[in-house]
PDB file of C-alpha atoms in Angstrom:
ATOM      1  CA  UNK A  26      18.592  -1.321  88.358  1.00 63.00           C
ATOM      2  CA  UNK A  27      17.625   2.354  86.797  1.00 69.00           C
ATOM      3  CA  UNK A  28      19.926   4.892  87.725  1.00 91.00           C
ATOM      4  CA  UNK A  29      17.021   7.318  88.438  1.00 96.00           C
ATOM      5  CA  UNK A  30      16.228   8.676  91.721  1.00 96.00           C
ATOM      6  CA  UNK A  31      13.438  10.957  93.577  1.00 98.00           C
ATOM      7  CA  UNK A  32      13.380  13.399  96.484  1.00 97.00           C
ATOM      8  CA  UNK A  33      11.782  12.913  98.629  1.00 97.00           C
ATOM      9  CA  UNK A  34      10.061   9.659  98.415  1.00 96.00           C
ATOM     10  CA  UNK A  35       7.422  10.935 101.050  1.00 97.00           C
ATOM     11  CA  UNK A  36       6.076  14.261 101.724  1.00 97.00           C
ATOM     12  CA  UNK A  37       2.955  15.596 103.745  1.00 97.00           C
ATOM     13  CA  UNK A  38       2.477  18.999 103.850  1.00 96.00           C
ATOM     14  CA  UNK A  39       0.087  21.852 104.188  1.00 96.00           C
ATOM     15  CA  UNK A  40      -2.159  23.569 101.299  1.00 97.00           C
ATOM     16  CA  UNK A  41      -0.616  26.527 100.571  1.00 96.00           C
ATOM     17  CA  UNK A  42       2.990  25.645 100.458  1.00 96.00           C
ATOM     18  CA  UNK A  43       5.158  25.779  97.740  1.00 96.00           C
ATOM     19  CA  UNK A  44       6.767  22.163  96.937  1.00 96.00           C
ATOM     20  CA  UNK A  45       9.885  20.768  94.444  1.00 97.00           C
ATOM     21  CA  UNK A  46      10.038  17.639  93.482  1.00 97.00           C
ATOM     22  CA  UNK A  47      13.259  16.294  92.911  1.00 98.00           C
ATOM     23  CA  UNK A  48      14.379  13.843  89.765  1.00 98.00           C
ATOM     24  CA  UNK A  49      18.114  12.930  88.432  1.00 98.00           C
ATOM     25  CA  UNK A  50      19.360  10.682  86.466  1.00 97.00           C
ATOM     26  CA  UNK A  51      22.618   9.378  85.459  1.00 95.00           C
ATOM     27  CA  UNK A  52      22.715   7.573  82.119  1.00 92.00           C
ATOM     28  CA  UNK A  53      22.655  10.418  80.325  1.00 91.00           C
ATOM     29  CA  UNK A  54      19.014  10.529  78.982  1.00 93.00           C
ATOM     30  CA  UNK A  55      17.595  13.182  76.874  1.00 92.00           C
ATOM     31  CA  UNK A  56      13.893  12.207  77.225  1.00 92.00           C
ATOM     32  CA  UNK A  57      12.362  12.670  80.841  1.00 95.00           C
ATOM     33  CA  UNK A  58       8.616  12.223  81.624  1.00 95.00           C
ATOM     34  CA  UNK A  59       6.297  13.197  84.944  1.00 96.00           C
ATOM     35  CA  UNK A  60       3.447  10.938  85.651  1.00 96.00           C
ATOM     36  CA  UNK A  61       0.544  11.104  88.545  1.00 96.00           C
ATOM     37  CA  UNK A  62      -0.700   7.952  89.244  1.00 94.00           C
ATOM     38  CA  UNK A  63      -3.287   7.542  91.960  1.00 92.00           C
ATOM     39  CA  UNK A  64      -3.856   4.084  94.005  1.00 86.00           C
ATOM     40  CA  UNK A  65      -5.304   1.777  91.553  1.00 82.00           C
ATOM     41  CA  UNK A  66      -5.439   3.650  88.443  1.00 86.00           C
ATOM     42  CA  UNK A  67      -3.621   4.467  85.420  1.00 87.00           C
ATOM     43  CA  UNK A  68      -0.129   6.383  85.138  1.00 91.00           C
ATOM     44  CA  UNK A  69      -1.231  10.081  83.112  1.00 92.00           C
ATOM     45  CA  UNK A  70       1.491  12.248  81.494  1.00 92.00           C
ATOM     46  CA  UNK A  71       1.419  15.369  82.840  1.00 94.00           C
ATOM     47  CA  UNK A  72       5.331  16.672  81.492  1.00 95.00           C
ATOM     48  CA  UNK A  73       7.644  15.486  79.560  1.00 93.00           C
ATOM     49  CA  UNK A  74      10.941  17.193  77.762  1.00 94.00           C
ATOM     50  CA  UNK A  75      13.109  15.853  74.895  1.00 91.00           C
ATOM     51  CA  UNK A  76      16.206  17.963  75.855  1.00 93.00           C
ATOM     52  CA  UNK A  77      17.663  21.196  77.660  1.00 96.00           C
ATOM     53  CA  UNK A  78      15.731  23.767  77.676  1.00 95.00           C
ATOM     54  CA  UNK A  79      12.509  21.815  76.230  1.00 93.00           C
ATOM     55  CA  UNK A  80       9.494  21.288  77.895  1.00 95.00           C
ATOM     56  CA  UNK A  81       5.739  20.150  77.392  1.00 93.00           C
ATOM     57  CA  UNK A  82       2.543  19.651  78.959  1.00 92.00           C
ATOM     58  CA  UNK A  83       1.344  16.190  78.725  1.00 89.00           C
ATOM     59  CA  UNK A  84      -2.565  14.399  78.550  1.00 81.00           C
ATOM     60  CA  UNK A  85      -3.596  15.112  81.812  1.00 82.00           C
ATOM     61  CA  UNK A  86      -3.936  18.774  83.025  1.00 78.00           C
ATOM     62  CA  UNK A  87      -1.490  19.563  85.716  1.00 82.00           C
ATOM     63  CA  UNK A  88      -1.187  22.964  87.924  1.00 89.00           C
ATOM     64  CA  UNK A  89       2.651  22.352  87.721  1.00 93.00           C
ATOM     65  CA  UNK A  90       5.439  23.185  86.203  1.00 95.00           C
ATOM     66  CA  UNK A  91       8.697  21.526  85.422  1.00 97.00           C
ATOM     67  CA  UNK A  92      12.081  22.777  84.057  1.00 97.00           C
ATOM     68  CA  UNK A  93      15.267  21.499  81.779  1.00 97.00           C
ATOM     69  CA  UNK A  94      18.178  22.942  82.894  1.00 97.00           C
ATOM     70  CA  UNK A  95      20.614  20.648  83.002  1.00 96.00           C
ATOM     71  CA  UNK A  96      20.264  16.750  81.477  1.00 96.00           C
ATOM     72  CA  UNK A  97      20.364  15.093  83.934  1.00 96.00           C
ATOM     73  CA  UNK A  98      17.800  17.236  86.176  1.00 97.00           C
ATOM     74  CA  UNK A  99      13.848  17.666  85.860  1.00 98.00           C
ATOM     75  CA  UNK A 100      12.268  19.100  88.740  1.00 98.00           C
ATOM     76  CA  UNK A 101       8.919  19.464  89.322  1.00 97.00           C
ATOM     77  CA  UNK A 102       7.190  22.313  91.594  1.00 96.00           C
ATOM     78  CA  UNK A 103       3.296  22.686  92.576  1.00 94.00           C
ATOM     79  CA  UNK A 104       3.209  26.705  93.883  1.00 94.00           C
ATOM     80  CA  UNK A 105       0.475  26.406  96.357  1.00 95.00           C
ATOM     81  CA  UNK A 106      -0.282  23.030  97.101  1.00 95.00           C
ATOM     82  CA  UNK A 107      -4.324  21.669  97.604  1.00 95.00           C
ATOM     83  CA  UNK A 108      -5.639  18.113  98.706  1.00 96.00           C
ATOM     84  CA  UNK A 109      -6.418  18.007  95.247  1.00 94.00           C
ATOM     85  CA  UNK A 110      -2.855  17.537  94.286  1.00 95.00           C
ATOM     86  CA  UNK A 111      -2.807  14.136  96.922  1.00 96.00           C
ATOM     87  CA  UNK A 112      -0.775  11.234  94.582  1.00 96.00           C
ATOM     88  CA  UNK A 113       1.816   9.497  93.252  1.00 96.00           C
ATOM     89  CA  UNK A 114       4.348  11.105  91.246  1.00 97.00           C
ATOM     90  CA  UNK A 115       6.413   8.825  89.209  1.00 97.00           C
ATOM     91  CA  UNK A 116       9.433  10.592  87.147  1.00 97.00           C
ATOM     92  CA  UNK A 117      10.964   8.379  84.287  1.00 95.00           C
ATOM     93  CA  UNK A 118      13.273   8.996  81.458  1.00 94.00           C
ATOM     94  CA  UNK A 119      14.492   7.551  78.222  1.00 90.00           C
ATOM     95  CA  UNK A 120      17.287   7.599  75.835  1.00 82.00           C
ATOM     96  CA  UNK A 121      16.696   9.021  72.791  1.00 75.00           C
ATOM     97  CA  UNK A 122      15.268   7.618  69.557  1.00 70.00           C
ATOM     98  CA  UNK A 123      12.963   5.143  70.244  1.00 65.00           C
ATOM     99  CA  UNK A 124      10.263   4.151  71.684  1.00 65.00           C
ATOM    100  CA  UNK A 125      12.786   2.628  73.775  1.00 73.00           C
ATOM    101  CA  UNK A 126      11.878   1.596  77.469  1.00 83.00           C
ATOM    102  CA  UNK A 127      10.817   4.438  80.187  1.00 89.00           C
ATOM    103  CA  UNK A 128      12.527   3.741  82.836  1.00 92.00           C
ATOM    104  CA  UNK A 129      10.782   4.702  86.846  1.00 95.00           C
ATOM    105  CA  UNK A 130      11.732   6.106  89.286  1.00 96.00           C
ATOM    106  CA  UNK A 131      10.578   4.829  92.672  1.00 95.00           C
ATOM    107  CA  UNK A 132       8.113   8.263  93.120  1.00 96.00           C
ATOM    108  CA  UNK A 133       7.140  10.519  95.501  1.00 97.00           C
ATOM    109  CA  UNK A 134       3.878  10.206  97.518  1.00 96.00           C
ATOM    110  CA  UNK A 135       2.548  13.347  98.461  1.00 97.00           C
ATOM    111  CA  UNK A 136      -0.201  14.366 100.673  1.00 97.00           C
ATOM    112  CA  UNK A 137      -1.594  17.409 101.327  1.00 97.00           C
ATOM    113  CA  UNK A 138      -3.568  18.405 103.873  1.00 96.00           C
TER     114      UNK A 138
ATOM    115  CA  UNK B   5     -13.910   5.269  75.638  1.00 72.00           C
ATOM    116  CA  UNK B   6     -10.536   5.188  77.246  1.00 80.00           C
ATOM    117  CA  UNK B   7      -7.469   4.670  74.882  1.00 88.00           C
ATOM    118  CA  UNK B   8      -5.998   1.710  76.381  1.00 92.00           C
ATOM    119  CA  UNK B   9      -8.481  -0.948  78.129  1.00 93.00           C
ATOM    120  CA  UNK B  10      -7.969  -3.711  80.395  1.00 93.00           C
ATOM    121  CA  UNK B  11      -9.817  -6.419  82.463  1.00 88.00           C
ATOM    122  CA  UNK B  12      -8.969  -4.821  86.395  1.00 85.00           C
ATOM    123  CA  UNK B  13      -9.291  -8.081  87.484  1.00 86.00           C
ATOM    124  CA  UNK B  14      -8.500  -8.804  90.494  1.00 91.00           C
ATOM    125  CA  UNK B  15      -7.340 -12.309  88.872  1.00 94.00           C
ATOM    126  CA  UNK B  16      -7.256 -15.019  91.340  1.00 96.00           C
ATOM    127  CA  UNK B  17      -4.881 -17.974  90.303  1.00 96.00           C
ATOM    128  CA  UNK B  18      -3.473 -21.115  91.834  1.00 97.00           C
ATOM    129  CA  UNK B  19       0.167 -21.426  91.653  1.00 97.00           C
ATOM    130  CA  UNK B  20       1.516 -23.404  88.486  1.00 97.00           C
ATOM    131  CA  UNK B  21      -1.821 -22.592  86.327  1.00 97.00           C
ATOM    132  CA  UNK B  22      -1.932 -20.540  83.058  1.00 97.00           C
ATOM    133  CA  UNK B  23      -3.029 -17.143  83.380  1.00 96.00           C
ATOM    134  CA  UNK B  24      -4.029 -14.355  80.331  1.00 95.00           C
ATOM    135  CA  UNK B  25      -5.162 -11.053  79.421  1.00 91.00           C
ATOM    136  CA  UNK B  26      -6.028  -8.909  76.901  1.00 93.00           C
ATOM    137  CA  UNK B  27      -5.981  -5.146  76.282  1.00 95.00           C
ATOM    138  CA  UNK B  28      -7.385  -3.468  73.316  1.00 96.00           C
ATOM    139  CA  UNK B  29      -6.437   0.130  72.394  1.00 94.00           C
ATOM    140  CA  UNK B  30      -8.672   2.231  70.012  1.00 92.00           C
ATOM    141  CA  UNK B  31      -6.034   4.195  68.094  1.00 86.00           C
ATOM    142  CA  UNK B  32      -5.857   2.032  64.758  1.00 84.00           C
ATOM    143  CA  UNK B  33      -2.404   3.899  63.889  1.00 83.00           C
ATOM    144  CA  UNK B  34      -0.636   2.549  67.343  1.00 81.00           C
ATOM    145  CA  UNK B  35       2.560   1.721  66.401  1.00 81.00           C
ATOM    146  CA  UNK B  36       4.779   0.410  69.026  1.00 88.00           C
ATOM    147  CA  UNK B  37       2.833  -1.574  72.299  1.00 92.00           C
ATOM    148  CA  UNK B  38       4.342  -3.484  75.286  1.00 93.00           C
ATOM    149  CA  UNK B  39       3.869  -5.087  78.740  1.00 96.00           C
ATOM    150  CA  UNK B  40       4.959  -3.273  81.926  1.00 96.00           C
ATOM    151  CA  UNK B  41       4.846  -4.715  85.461  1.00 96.00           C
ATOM    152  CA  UNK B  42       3.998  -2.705  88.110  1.00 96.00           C
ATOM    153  CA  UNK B  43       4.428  -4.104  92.204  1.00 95.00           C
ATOM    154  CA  UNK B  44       2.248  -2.823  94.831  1.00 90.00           C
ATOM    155  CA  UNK B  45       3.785   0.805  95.773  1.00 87.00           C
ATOM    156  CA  UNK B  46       6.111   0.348  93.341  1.00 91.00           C
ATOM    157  CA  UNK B  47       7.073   1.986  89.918  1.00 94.00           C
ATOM    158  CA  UNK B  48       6.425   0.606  87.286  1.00 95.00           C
ATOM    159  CA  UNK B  49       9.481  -1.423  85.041  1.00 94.00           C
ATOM    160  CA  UNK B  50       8.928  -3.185  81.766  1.00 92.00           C
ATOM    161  CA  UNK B  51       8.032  -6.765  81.279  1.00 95.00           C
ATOM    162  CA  UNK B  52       8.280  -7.067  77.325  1.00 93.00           C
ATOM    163  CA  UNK B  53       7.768  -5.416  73.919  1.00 90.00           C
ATOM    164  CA  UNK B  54       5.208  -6.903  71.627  1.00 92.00           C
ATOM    165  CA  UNK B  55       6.161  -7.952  68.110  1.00 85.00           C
ATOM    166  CA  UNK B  56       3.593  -8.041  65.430  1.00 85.00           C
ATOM    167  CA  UNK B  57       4.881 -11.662  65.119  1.00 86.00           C
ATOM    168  CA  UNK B  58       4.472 -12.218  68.571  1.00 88.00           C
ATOM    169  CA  UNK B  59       7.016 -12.669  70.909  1.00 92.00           C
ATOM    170  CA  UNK B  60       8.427 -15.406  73.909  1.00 94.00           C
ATOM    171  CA  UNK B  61      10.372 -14.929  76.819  1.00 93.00           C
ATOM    172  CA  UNK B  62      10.750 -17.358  79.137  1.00 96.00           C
ATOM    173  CA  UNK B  63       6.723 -18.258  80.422  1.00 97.00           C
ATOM    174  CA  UNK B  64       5.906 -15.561  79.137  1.00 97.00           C
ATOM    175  CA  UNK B  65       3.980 -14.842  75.768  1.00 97.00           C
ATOM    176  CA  UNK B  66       2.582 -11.618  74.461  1.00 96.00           C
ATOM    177  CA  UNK B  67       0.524 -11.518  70.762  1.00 95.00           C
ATOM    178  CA  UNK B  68      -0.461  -8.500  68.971  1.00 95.00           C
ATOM    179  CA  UNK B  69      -3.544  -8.808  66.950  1.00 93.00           C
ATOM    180  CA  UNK B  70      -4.106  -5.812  64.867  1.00 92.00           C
ATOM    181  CA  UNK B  71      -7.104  -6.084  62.945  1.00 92.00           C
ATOM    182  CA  UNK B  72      -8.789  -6.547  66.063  1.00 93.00           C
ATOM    183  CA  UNK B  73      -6.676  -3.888  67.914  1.00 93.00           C
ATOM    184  CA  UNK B  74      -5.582  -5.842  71.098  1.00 93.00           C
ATOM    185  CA  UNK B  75      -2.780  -7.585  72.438  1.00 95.00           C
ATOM    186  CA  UNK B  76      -2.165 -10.352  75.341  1.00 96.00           C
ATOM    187  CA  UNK B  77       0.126 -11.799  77.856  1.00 97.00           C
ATOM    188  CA  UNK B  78       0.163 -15.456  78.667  1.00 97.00           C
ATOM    189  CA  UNK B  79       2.174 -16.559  81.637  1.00 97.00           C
ATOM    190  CA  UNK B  80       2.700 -20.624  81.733  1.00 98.00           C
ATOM    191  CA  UNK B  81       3.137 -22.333  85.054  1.00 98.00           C
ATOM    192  CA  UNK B  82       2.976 -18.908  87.348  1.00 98.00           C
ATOM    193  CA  UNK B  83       4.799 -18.615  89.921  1.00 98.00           C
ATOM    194  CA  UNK B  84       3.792 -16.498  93.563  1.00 97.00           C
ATOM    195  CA  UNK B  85       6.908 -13.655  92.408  1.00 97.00           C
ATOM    196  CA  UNK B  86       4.552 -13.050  89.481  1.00 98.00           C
ATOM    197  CA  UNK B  87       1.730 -11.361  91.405  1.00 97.00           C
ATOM    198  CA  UNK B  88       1.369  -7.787  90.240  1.00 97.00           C
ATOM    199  CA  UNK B  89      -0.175  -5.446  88.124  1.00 96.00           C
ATOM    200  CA  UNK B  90       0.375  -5.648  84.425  1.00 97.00           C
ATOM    201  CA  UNK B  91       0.360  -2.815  82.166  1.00 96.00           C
ATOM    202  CA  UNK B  92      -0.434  -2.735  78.985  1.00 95.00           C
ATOM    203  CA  UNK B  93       1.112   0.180  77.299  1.00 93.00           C
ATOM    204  CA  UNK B  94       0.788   1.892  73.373  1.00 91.00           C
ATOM    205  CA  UNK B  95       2.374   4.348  71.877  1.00 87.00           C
ATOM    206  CA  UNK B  96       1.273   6.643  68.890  1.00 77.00           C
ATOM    207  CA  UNK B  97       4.370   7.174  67.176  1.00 67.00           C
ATOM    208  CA  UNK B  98       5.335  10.572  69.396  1.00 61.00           C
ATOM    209  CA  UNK B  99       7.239   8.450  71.973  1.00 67.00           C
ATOM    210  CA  UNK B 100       4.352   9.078  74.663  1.00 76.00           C
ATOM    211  CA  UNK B 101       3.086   6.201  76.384  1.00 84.00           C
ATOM    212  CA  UNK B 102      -0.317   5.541  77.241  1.00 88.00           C
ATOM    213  CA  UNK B 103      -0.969   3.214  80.156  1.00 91.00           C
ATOM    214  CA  UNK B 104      -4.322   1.090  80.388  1.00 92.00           C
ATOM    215  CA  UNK B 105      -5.579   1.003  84.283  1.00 91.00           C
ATOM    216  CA  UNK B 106      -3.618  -2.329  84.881  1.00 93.00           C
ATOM    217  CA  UNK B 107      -4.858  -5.971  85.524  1.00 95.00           C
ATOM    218  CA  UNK B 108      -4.143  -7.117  88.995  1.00 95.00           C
ATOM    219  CA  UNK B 109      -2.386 -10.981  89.268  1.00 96.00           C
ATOM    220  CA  UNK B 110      -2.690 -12.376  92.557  1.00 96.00           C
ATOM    221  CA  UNK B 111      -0.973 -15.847  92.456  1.00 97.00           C
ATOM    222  CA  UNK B 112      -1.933 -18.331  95.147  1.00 97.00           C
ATOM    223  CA  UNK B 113       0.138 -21.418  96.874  1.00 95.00           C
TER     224      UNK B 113
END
């Protein structure tokens, strides 16, 4: 099993809010990825970093943000959530090098309402 | 035209039987490609690379055909734990992955 986790796995909240979602991991990768995947459709990139401190928007346009401060950590907040930003949001990382395998973690489904 | 393509399915097959698919990807200079399973609600965890030589493990094949710009998965005698989606994945040298939509694999007893 990855060691790669997400917080929460479930969250419903109201548009407006301000929201973090939480991603660790503990073998020490320097690549980490964020993906929104709704039901029955592809995964898109919407972040990724290659390091501390590094950052970068992916294919699909995301009102996000993410941040690098520490390896292990790559959180991602929505400022004022909408319906809009209803999915699945899958956070993976890999070691470095590569293309080596992405490994998931087990998302967060959010809902806004 | 999206990047990565696949057949949605849903695929339909008895327990036992042969099952494959195909993807085909549109970037000529892909460079690396593989086969990720996803399970319903689940995230997604990989199945196999593909080899330009193609590639066995187990009952499961996967072929790379380049000149034609698509590769496949063959399962032999499927079993109902293989019922999933399967993802066919490039990348474009950068280390990005680019997911197709995902073939769905329902087996049946």
């Amino acid at each position: 099993e990855a060691d790669i986790y997400q917080t929460p796995r479930y969250l419903v909240i109201g548009t407006g809010k301000k929201i973090t979602l939480e991603c660790s991991q503990t073998m020490g990768h320097d690549k980490m990825y964020w993906y929104q995947q709704d039901p029955g459709m592809e995964l898109h990139l919407i972040h990724y970093s290659y390091g501390v401190n590094s950052t970068e928007k992916g294919d699909l346009s995301s009102e996000s943000t993410v941040s690098r401060i520490r390896t292990e950590h790559f959180p991602l907040t929505l400022e004022s959530a909408r319906p809009s930003h209803t999915s699945q949001y899958l956070c993976a990382s890999s070691q470095p090098g590569g293309p080596y395998e992405q490994y998931f973690g087990p998302g967060t489904r959010l809902t806004v309402t | 035209r999206k990047e990565v393509e696949q057949d949605p399915g849903p695929f339909n097959v008895p327990e036992g039987a042969t099952v494959a698919f195909n993807c085909t990807y549109s970037n000529s200079a892909s460079q690396s490609f593989f086969w990720y399973r996803q399970d319903c609600r689940k995230e997604p965890k990989l199945l196999m690379s593909v080899y330009s030589s193609g590639n066995e493990d187990g009952r499961f094949t996967a072929q790379l055909n380049r000149a034609s710009q698509y590769i496949s998965l063959l399962i032999r005698d499927s079993k109902l734990s293989d019922s999933a989606t399967y993802l066919c994945v490039v990348t474009y040298g950068n280390e990005k992955l680019t997911f197709g939509t995902g073939t769905r694999l329902t087996i049946i007893p």
